[in-house]
PDB file of C-alpha atoms in Angstrom:
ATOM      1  CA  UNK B   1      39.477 -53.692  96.033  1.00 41.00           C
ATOM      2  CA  UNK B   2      41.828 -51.297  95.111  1.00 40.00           C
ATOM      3  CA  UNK B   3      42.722 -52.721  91.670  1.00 44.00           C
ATOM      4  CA  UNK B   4      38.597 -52.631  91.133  1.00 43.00           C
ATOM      5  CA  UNK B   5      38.087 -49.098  91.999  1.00 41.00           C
ATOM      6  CA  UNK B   6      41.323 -48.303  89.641  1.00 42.00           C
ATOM      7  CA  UNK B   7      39.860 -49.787  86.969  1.00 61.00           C
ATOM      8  CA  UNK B   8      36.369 -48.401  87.311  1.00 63.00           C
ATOM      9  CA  UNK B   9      37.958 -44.343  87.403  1.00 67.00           C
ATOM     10  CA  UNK B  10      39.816 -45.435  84.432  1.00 77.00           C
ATOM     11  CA  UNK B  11      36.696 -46.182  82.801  1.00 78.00           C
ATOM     12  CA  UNK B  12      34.510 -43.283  84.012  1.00 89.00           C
ATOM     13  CA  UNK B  13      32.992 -40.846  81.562  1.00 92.00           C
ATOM     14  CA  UNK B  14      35.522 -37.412  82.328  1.00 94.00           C
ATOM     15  CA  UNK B  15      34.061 -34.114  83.142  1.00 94.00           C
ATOM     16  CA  UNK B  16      35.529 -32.385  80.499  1.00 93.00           C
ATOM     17  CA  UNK B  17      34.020 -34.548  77.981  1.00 95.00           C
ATOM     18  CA  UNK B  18      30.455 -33.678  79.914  1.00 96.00           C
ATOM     19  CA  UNK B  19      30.677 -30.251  79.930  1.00 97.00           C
ATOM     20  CA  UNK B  20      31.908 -30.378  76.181  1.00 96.00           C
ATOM     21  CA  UNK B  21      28.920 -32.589  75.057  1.00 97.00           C
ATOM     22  CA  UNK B  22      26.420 -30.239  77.642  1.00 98.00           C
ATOM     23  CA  UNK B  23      27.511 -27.017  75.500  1.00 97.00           C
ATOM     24  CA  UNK B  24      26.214 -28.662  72.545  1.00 97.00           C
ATOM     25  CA  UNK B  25      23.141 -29.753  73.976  1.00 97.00           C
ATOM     26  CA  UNK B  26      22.173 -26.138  75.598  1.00 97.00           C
ATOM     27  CA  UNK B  27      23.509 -24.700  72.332  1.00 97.00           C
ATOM     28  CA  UNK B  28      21.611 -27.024  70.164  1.00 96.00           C
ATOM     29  CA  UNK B  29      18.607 -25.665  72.278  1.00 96.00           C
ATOM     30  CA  UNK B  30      19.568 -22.473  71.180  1.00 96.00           C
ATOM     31  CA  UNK B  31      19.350 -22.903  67.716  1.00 95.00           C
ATOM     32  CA  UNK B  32      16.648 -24.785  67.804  1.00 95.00           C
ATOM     33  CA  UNK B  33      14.260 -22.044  69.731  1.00 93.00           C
ATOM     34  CA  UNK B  34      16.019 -19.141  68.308  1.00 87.00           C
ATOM     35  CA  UNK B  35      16.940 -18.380  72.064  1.00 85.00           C
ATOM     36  CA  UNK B  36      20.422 -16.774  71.110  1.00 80.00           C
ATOM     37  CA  UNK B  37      20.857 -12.864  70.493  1.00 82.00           C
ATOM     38  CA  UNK B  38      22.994 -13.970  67.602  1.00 90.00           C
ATOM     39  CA  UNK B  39      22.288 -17.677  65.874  1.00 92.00           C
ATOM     40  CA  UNK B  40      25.355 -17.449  63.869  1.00 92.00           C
ATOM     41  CA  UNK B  41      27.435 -17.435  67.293  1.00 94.00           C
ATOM     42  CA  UNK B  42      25.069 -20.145  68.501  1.00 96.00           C
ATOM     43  CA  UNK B  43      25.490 -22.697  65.404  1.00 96.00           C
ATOM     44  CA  UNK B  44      28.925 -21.985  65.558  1.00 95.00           C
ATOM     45  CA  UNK B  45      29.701 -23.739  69.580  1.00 96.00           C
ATOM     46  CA  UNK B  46      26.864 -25.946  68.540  1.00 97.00           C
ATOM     47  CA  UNK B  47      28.568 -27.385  65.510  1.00 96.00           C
ATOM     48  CA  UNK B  48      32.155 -26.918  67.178  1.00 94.00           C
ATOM     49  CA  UNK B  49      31.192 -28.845  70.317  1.00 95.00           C
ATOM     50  CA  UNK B  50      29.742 -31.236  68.043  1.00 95.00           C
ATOM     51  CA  UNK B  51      32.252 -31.419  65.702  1.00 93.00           C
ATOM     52  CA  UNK B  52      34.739 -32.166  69.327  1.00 91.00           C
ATOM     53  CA  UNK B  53      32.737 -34.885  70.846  1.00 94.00           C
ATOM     54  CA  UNK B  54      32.630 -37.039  67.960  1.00 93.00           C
ATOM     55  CA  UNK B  55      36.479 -36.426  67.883  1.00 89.00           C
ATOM     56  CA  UNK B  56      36.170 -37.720  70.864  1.00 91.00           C
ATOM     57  CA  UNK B  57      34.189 -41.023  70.421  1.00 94.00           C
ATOM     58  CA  UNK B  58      36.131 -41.412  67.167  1.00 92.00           C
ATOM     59  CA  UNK B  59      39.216 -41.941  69.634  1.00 90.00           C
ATOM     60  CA  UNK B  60      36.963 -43.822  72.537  1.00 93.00           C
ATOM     61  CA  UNK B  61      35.936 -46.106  69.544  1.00 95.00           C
ATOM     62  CA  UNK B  62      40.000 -47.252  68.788  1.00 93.00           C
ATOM     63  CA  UNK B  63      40.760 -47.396  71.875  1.00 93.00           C
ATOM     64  CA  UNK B  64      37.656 -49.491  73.458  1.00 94.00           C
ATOM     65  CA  UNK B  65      38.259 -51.654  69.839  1.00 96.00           C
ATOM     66  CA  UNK B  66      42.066 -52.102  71.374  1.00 95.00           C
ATOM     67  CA  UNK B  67      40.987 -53.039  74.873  1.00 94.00           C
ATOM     68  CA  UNK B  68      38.839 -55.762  73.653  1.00 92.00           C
ATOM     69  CA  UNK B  69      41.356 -56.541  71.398  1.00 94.00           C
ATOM     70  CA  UNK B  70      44.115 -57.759  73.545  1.00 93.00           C
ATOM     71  CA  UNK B  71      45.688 -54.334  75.109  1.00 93.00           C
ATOM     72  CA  UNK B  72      45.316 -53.840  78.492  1.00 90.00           C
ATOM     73  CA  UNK B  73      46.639 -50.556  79.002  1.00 91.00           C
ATOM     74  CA  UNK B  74      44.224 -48.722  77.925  1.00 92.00           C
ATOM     75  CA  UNK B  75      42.437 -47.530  80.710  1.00 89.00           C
ATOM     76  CA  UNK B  76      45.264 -46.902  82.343  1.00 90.00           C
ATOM     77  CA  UNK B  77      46.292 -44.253  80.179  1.00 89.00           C
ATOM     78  CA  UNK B  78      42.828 -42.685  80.398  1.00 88.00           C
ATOM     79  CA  UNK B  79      41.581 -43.261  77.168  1.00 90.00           C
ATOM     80  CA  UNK B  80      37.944 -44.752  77.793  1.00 92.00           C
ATOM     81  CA  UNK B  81      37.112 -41.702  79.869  1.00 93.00           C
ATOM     82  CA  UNK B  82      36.768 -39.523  76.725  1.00 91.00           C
ATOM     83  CA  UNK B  83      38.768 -36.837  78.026  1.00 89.00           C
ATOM     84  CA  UNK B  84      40.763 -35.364  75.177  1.00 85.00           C
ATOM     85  CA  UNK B  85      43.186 -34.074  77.492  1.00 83.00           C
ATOM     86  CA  UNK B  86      44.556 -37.658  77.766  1.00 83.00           C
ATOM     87  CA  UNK B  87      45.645 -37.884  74.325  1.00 77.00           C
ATOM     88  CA  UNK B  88      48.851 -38.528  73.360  1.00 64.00           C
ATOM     89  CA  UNK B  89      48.600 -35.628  71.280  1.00 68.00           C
ATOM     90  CA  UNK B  90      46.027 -32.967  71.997  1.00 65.00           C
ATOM     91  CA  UNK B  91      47.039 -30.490  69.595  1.00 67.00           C
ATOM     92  CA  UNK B  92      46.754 -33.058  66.301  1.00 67.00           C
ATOM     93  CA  UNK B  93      43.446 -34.839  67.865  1.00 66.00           C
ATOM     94  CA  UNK B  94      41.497 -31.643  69.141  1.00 72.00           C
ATOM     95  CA  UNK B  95      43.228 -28.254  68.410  1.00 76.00           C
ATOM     96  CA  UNK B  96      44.274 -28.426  64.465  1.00 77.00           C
ATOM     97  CA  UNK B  97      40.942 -30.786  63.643  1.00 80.00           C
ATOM     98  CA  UNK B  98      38.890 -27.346  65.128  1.00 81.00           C
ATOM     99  CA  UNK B  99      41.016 -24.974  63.525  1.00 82.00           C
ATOM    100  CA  UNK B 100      40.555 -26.790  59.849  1.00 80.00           C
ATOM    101  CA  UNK B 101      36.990 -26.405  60.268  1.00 84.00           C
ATOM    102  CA  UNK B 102      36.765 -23.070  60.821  1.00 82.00           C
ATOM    103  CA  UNK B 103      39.399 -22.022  58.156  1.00 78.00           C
ATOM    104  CA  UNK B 104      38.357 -24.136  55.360  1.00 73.00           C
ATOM    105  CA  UNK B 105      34.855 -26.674  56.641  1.00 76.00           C
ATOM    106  CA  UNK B 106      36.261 -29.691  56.138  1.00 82.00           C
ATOM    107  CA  UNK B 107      36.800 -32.415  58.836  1.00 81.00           C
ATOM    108  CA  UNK B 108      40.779 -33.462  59.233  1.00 74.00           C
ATOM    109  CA  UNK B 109      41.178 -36.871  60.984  1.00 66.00           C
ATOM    110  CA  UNK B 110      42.611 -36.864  64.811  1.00 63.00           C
ATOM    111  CA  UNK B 111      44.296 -39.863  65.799  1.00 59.00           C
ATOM    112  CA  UNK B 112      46.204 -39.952  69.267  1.00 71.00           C
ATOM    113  CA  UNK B 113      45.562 -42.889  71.387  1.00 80.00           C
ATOM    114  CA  UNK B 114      48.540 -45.139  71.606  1.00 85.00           C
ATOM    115  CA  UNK B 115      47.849 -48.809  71.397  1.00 89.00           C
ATOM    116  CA  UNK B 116      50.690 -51.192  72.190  1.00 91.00           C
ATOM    117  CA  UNK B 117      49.768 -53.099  69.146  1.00 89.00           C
ATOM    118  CA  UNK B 118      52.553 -55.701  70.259  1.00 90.00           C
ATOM    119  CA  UNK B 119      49.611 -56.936  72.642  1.00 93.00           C
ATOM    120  CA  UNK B 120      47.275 -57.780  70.127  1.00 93.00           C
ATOM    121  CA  UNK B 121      47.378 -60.988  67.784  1.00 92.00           C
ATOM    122  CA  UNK B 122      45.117 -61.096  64.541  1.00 92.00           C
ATOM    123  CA  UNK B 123      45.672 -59.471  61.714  1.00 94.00           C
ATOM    124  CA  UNK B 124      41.474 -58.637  62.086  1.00 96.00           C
ATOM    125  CA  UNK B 125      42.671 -57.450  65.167  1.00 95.00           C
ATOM    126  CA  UNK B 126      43.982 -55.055  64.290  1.00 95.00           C
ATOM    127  CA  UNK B 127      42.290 -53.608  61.060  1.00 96.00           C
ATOM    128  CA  UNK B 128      39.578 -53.449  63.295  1.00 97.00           C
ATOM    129  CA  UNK B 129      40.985 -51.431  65.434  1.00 95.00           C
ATOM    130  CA  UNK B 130      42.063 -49.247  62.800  1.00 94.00           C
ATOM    131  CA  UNK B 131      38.475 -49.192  61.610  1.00 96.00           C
ATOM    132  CA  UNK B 132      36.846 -48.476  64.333  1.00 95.00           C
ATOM    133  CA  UNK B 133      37.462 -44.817  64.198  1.00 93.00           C
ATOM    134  CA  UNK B 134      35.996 -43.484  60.716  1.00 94.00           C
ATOM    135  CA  UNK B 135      33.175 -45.960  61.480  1.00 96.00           C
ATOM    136  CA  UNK B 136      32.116 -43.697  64.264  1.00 95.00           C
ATOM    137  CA  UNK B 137      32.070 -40.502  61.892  1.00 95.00           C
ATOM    138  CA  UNK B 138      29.867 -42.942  59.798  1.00 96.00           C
ATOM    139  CA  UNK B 139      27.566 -43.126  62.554  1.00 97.00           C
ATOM    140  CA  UNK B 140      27.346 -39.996  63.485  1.00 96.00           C
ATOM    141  CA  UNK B 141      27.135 -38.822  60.001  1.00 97.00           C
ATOM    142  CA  UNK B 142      23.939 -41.109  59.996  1.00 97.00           C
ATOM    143  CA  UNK B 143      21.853 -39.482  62.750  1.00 96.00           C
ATOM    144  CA  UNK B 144      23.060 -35.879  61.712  1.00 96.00           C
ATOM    145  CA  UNK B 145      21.410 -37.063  58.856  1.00 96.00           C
ATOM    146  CA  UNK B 146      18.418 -39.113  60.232  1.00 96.00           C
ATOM    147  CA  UNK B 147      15.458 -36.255  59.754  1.00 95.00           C
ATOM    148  CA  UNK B 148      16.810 -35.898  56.707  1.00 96.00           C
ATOM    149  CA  UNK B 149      16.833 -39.223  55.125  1.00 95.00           C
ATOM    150  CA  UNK B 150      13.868 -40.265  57.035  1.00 95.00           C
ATOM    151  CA  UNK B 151      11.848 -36.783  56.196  1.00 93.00           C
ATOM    152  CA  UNK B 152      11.557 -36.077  59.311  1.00 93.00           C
ATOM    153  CA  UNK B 153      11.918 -32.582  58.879  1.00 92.00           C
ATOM    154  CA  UNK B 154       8.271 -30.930  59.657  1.00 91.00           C
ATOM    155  CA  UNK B 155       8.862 -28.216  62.334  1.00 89.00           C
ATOM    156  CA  UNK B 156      12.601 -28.221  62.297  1.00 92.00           C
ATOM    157  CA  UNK B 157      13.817 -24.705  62.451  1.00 94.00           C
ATOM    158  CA  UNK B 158      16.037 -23.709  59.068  1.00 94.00           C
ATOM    159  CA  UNK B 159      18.627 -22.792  61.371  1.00 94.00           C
ATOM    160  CA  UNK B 160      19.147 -26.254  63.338  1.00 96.00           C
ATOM    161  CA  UNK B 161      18.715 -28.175  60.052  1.00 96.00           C
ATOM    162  CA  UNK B 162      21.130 -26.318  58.215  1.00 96.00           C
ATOM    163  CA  UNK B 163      23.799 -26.332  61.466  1.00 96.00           C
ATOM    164  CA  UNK B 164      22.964 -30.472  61.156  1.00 97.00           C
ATOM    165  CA  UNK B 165      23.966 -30.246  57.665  1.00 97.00           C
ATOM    166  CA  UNK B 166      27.244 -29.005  57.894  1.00 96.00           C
ATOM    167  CA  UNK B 167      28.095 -31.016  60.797  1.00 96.00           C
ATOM    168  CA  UNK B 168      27.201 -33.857  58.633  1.00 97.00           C
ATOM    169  CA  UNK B 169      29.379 -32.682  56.147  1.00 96.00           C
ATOM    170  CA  UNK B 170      32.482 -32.943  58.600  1.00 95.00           C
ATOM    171  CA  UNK B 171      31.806 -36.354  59.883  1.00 96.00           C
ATOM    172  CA  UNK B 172      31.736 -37.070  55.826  1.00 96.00           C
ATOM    173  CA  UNK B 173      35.105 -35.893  54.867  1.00 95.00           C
ATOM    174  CA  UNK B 174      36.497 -37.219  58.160  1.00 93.00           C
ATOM    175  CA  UNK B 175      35.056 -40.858  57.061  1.00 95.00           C
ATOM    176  CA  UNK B 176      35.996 -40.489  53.730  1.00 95.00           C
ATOM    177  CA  UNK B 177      40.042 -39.152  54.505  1.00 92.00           C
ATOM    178  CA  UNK B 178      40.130 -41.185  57.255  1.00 92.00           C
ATOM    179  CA  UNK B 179      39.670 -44.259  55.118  1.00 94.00           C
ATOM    180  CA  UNK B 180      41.910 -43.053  52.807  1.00 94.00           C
ATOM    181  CA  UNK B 181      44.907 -45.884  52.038  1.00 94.00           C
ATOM    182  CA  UNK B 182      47.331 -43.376  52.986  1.00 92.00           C
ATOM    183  CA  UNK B 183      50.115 -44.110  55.522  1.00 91.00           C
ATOM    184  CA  UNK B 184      49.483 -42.531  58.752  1.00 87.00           C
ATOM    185  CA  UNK B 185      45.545 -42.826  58.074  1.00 91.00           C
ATOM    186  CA  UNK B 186      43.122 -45.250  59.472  1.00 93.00           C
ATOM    187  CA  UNK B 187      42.945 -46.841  56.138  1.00 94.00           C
ATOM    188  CA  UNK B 188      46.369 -47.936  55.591  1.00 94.00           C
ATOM    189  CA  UNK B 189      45.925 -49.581  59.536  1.00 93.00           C
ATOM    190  CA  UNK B 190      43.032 -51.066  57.962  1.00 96.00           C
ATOM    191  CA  UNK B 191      45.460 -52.924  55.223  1.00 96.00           C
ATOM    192  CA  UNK B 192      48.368 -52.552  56.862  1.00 94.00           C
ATOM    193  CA  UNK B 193      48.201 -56.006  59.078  1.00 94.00           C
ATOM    194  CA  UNK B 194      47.698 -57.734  55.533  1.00 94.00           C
ATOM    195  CA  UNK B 195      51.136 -56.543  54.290  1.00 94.00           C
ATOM    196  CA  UNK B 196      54.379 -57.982  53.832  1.00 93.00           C
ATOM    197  CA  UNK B 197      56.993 -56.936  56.696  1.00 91.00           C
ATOM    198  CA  UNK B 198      59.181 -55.770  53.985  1.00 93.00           C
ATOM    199  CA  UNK B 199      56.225 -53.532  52.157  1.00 93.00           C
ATOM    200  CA  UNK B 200      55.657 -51.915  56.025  1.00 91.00           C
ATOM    201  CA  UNK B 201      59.317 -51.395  56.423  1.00 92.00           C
ATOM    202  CA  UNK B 202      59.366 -48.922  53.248  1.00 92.00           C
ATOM    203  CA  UNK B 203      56.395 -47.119  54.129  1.00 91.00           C
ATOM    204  CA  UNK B 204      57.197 -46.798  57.519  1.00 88.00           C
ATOM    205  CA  UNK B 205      59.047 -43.724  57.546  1.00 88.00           C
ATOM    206  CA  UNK B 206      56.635 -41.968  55.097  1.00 85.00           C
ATOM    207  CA  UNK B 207      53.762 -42.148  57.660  1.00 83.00           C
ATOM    208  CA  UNK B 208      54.598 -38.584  59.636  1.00 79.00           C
ATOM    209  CA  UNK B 209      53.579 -37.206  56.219  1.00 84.00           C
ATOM    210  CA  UNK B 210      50.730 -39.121  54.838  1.00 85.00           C
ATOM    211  CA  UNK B 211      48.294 -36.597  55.917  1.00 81.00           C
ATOM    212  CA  UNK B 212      50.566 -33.521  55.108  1.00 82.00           C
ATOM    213  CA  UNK B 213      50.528 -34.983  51.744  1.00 89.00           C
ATOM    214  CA  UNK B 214      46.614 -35.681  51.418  1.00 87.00           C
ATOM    215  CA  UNK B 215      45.801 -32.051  52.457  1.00 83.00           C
ATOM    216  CA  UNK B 216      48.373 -30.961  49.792  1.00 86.00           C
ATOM    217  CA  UNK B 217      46.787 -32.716  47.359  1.00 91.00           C
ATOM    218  CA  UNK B 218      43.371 -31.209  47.881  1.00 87.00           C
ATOM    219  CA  UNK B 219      44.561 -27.545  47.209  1.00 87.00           C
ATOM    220  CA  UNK B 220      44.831 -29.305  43.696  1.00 93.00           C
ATOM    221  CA  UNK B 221      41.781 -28.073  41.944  1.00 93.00           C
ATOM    222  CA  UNK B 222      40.932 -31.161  40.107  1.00 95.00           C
ATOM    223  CA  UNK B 223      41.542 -33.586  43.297  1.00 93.00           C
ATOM    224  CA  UNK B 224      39.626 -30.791  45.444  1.00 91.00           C
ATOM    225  CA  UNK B 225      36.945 -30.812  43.235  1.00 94.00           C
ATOM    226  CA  UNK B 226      36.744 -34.553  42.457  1.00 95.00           C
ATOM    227  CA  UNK B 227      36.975 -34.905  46.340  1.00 94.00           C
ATOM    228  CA  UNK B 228      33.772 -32.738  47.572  1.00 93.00           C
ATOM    229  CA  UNK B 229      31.681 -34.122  44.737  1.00 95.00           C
ATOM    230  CA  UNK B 230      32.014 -37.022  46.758  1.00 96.00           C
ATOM    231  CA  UNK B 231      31.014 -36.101  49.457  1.00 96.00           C
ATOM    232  CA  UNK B 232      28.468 -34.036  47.897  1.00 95.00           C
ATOM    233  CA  UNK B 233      27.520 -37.286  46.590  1.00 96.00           C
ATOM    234  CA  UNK B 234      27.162 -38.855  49.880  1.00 97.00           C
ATOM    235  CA  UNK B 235      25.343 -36.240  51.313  1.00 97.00           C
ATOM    236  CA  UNK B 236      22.866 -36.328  48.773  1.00 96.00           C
ATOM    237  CA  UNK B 237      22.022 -40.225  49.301  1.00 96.00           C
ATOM    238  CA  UNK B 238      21.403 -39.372  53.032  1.00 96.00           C
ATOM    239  CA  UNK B 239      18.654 -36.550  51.653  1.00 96.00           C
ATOM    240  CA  UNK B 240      21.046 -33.448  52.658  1.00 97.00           C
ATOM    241  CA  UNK B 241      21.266 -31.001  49.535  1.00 95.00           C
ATOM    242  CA  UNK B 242      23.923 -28.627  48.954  1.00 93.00           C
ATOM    243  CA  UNK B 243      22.578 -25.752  49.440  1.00 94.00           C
ATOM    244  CA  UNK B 244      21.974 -26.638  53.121  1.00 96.00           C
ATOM    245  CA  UNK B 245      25.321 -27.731  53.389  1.00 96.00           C
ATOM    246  CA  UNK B 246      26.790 -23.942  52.443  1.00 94.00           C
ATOM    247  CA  UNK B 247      23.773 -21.991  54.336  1.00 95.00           C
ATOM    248  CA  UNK B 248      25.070 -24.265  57.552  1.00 95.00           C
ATOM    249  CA  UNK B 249      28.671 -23.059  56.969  1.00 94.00           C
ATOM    250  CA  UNK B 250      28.004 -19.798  56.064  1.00 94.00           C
ATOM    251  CA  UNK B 251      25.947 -19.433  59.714  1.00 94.00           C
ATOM    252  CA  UNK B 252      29.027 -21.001  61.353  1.00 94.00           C
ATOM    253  CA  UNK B 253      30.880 -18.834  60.076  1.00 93.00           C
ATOM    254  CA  UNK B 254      29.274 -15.962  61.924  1.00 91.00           C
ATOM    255  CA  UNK B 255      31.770 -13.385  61.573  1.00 90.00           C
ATOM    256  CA  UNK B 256      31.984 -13.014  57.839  1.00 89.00           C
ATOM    257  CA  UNK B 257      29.122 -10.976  55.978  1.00 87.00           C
ATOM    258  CA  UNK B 258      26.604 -13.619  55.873  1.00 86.00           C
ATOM    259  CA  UNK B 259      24.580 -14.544  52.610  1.00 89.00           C
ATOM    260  CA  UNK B 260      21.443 -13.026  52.413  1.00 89.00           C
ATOM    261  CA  UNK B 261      19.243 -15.965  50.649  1.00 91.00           C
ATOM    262  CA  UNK B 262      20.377 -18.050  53.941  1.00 91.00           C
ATOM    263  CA  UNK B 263      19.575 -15.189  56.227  1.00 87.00           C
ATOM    264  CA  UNK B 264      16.250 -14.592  54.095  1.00 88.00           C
ATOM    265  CA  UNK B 265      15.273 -18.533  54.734  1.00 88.00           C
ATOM    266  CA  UNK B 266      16.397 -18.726  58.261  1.00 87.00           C
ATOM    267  CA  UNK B 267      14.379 -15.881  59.348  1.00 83.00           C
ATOM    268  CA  UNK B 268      11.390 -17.341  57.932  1.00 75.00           C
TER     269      UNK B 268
END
């Protein structure tokens, strides 16, 4: 009895994660009605929140992919409760992901659930696993999208459809970096199982600076560039157009002077 009731608190949905997905809700509301005093404020915890609790699902998703998988530890390190306090590493999963998208609105990849991967036999095993994360941003970047591609947009306020927008945008780049064949990225797990031992060995020790090295990259012009036309180009095929990408981050970001041809159609 005891091992049952152990197993079902290591499975039940935390508090925190409630109260993180219940601020986006009541903010969404917000938006949505025009209830706030300031919208900027109100897209901004709307989108943040947002922006959190698929962080949060993107982990749930590796780590529920690793349960079934063969490792049985899971739950009892916390990690099907979506808490993000159980993380092995708060600070890369939640803190610096937030902080990205407020300095530069784009989505950096978390990753902090440890999986004994020891546990688990299968080479698809284990790419799956790996996959299972930026497949959730998919997702989510799919019903962000949804009144978009299905135009569904009749009596959707500017504000909430341009705060949908750029949310969409971050589950993009997430999706897209995440799958990335970069060591220490969800896309070199993905091919990683399907390596030599000797090829793993080598990269092994460049892994603590795969992502360092991808964010270096994109202050490149050229690979910056080359990189958001992407996911411009993504965007576009789910029916979201630039310019409601940039009126959605330029709302977020609330505290700088804020564009008046945004302002002008919001108010509308």
């Amino acid at each position: 009895m005891a091992t049952a009731t152990s197993r079902h608190s290591d499975r039940r949905i935390s508090p925190v994660f409630l109260g993180i997905a219940a601020i986006m809700a009541v903010t969404g509301w917000a938006v949505w009605t025009g209830f706030s005093a300031n919208l900027g404020l109100a897209v901004f915890l709307f989108v943040t929140s947002g922006w959190i609790v698929s962080l949060c699902l993107h982990e749930y998703a590796h780590a529920r992919t690793a349960l079934h998988g063969g490792d049985l530890t899971i739950g009892a390190k916390g990690y099907l409760t979506l808490n993000p306090l159980k993380y092995t590493h708060a600070l890369l999963s939640i803190v610096l992901p937030v902080v990205f998208v407020i300095m530069g609105g784009i989505g950096l990849p978390g990753g902090a659930v440890f999986i004994e991967r020891d546990r688990i036999k299968g080479r698809w095993k284990h790419s799956l696993i790996s996959a299972a994360g930026p497949l959730t941003n998919v997702l989510f970047a799919v019903v962000c999208t949804a009144p978009f591609w299905l135009g569904a947009l009749e009596g959707v306020p500017f504000g909430f459809r341009f705060a949908l927008a750029f949310l969409a945008l971050l589950q993009v780049t997430a999706a897209i970096l995440n799958f990335l064949p970069v060591p220490g990225l969800d896309g070199y797990g993905v091919i990683e199982p399907w390596l030599s031992y000797k090829v793993r060995r080598q990269v092994e020790p460049f892994a603590p600076f795969g992502l360092l090295a991808v964010f270096a990259l994109l202050f490149v012009p050229e690979v910056n560039h080359a990189f958001f036309g992407l996911v411009d180009t993504v965007l576009q095929g789910l029916g979201v157009q630039d310019a409601e990408t940039y009126c959605g981050q330029d709302l977020y970001r609330f505290w700088q002077e804020q564009n008046e041809l945004c302002q002008e159609i919001v108010s509308q």
